[in-house]
PDB file of C-alpha atoms in Angstrom:
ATOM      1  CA  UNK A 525      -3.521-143.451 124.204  1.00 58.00           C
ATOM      2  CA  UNK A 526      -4.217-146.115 122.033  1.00 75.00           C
ATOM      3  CA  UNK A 527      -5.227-146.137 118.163  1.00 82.00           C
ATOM      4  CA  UNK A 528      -8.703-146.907 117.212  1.00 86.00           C
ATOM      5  CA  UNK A 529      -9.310-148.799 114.217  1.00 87.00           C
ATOM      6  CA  UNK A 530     -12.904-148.806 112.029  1.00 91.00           C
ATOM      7  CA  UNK A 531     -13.933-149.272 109.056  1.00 93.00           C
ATOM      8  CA  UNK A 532     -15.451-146.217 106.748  1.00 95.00           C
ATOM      9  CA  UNK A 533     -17.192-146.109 103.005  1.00 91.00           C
ATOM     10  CA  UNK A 534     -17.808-149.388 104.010  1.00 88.00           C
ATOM     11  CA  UNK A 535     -14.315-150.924 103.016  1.00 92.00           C
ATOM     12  CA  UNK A 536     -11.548-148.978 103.783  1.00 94.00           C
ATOM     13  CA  UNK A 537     -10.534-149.984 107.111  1.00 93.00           C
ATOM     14  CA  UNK A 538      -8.339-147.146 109.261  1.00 93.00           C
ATOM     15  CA  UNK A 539      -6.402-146.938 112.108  1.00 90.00           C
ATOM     16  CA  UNK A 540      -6.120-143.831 113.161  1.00 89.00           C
ATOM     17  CA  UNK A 541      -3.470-142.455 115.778  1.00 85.00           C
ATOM     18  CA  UNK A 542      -3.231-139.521 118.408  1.00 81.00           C
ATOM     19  CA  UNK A 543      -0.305-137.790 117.749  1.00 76.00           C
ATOM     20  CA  UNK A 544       0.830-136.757 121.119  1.00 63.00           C
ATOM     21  CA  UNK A 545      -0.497-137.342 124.695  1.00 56.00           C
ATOM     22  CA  UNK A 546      -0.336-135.033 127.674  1.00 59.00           C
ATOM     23  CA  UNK A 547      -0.681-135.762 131.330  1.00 57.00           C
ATOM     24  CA  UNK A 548      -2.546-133.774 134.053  1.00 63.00           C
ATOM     25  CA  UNK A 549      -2.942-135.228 136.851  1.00 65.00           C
ATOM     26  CA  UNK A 550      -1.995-138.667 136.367  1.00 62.00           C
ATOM     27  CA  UNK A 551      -4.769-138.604 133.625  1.00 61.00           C
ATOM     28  CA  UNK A 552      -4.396-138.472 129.692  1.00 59.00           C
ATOM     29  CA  UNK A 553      -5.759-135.736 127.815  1.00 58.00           C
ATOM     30  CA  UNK A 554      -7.087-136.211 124.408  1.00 56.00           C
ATOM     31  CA  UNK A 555      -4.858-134.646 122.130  1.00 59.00           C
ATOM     32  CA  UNK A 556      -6.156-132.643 118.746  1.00 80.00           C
ATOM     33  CA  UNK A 557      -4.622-134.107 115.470  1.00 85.00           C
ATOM     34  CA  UNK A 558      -4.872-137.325 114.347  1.00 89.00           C
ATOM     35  CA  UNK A 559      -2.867-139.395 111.987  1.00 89.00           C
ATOM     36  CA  UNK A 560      -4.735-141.547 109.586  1.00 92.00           C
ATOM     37  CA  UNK A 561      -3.395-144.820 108.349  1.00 90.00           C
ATOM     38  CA  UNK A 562      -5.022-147.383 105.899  1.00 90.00           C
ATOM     39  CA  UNK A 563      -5.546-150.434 108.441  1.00 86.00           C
ATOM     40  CA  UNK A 564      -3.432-153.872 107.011  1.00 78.00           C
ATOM     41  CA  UNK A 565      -4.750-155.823 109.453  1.00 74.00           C
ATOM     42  CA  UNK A 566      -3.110-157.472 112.658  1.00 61.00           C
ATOM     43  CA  UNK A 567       0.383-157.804 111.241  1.00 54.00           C
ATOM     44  CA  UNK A 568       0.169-154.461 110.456  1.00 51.00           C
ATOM     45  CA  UNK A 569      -1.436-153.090 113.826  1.00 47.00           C
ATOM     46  CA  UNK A 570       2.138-154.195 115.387  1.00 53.00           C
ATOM     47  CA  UNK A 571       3.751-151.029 114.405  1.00 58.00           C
ATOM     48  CA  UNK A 572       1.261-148.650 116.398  1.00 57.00           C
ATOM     49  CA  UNK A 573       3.726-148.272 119.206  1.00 55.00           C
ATOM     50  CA  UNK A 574       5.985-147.130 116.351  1.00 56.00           C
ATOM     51  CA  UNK A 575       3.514-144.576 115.288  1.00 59.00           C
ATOM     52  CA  UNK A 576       2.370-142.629 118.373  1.00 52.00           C
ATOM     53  CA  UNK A 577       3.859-139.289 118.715  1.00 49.00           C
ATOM     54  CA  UNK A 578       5.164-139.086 115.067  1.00 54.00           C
ATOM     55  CA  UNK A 579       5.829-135.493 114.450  1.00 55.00           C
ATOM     56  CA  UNK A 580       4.864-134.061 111.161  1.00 55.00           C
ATOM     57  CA  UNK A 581       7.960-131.871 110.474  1.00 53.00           C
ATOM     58  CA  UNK A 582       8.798-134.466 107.593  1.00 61.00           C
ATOM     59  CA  UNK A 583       7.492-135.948 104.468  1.00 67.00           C
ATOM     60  CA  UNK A 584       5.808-139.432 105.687  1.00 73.00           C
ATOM     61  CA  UNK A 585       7.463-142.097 103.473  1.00 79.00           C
ATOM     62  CA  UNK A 586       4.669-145.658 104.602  1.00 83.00           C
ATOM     63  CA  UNK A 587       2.598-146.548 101.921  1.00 88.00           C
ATOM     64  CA  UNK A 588      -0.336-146.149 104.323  1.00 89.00           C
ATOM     65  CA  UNK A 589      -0.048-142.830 105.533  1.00 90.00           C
ATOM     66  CA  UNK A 590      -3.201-141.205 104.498  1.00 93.00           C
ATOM     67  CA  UNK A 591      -2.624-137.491 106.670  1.00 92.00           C
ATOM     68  CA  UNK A 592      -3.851-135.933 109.439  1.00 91.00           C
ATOM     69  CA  UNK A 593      -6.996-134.181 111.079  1.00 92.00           C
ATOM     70  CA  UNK A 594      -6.425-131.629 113.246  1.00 88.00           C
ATOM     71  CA  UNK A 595      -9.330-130.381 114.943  1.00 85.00           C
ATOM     72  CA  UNK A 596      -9.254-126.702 114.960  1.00 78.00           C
ATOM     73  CA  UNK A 597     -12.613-126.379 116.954  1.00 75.00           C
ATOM     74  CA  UNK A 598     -14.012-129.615 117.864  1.00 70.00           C
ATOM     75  CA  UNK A 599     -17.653-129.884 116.563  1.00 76.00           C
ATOM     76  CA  UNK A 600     -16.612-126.738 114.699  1.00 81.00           C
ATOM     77  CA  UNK A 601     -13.610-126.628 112.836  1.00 87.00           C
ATOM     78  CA  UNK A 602     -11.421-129.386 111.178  1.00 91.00           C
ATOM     79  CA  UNK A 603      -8.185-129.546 108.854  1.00 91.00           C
ATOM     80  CA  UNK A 604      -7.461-132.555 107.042  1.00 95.00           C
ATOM     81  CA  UNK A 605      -3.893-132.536 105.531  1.00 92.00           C
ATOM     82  CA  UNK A 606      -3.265-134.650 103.002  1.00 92.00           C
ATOM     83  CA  UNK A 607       0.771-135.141 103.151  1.00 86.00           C
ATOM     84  CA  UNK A 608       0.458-139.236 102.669  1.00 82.00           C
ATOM     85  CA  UNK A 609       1.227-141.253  99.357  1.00 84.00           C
ATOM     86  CA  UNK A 610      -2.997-142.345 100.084  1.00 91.00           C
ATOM     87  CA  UNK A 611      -5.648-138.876  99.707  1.00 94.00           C
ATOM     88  CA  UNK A 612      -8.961-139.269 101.684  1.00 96.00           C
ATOM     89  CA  UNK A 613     -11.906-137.381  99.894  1.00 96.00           C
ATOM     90  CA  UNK A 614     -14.412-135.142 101.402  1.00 95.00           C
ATOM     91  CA  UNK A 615     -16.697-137.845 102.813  1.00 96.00           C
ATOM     92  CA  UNK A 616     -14.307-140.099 103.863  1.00 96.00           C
ATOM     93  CA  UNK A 617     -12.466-137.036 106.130  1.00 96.00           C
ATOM     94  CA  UNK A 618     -16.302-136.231 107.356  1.00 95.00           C
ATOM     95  CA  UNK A 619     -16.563-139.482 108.122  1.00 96.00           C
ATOM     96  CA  UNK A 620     -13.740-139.785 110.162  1.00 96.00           C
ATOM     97  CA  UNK A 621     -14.392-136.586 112.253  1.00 94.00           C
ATOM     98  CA  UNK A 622     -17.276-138.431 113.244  1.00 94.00           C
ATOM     99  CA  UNK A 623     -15.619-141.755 114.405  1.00 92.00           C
ATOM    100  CA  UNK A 624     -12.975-139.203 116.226  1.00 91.00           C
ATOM    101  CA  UNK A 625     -15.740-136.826 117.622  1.00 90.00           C
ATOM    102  CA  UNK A 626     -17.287-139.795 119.327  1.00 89.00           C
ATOM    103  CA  UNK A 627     -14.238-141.171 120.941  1.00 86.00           C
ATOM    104  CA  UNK A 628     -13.504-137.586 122.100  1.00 82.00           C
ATOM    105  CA  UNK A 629     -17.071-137.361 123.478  1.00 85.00           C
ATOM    106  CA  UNK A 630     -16.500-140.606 125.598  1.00 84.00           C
ATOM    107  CA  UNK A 631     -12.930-141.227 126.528  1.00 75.00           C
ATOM    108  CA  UNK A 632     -14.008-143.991 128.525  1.00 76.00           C
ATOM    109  CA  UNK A 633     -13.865-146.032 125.372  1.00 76.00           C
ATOM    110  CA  UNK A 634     -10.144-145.508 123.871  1.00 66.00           C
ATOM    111  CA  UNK A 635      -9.252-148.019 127.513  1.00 58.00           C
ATOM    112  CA  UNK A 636     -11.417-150.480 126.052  1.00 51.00           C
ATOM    113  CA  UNK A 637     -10.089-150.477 122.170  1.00 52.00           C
ATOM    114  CA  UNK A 638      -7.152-153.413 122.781  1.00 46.00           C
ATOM    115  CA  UNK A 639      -8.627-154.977 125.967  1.00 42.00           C
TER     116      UNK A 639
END
């Protein structure tokens, strides 16, 4: 799966990265926690491939590293953990739920994101 980068509170631009991916069937299965990263821009999209399937049994040491939603219960239940050196607030987590949420609903889009 790839990342999917947006922009929310108008500035902050994200890239935000499913954590694992599972296979059934020859066909991927959105996963449910997602790392957040503050988005550098294309030098620092490069390291993406070094950020997919990063477990969080460890203190995150990039500068970027803002956490990671979990979704409990999608459309019902979320945990944002903040373990990054970056904290989202409230409305910037909410916001991001969203962004996820409508990925999730329409998985035909994450094999459009780098095409």
């Amino acid at each position: 799966m790839a990342a999917i980068f947006f922009t929310i509170s108008t500035t902050l631009k994200v890239m935000v990265i499913p954590d694992t991916q599972a296979h059934s069937n020859g066909h991927q299965i959105i996963t449910y926690t997602y790392s957040v990263y503050k988005d550098q821009g294309d030098d620092y999209t490069t390291l993406e491939d070094s950020k997919l399937s990063e477990l969080h049994l460890t203190k995150h040491h990039d500068p970027n590293y803002m956490g990671y939603i979990t979704f409990e219960d999608p459309g019902r239940l979320f945990t944002y953990t903040a373990d990054g050196e970056l904290k989202l607030n409230a409305d910037q987590v909410e916001e991001i739920i969203e962004h996820i949420s409508h990925y999730r609903d329409n998985p035909g889009l994450w094999r459009h994101i780098h095409q």
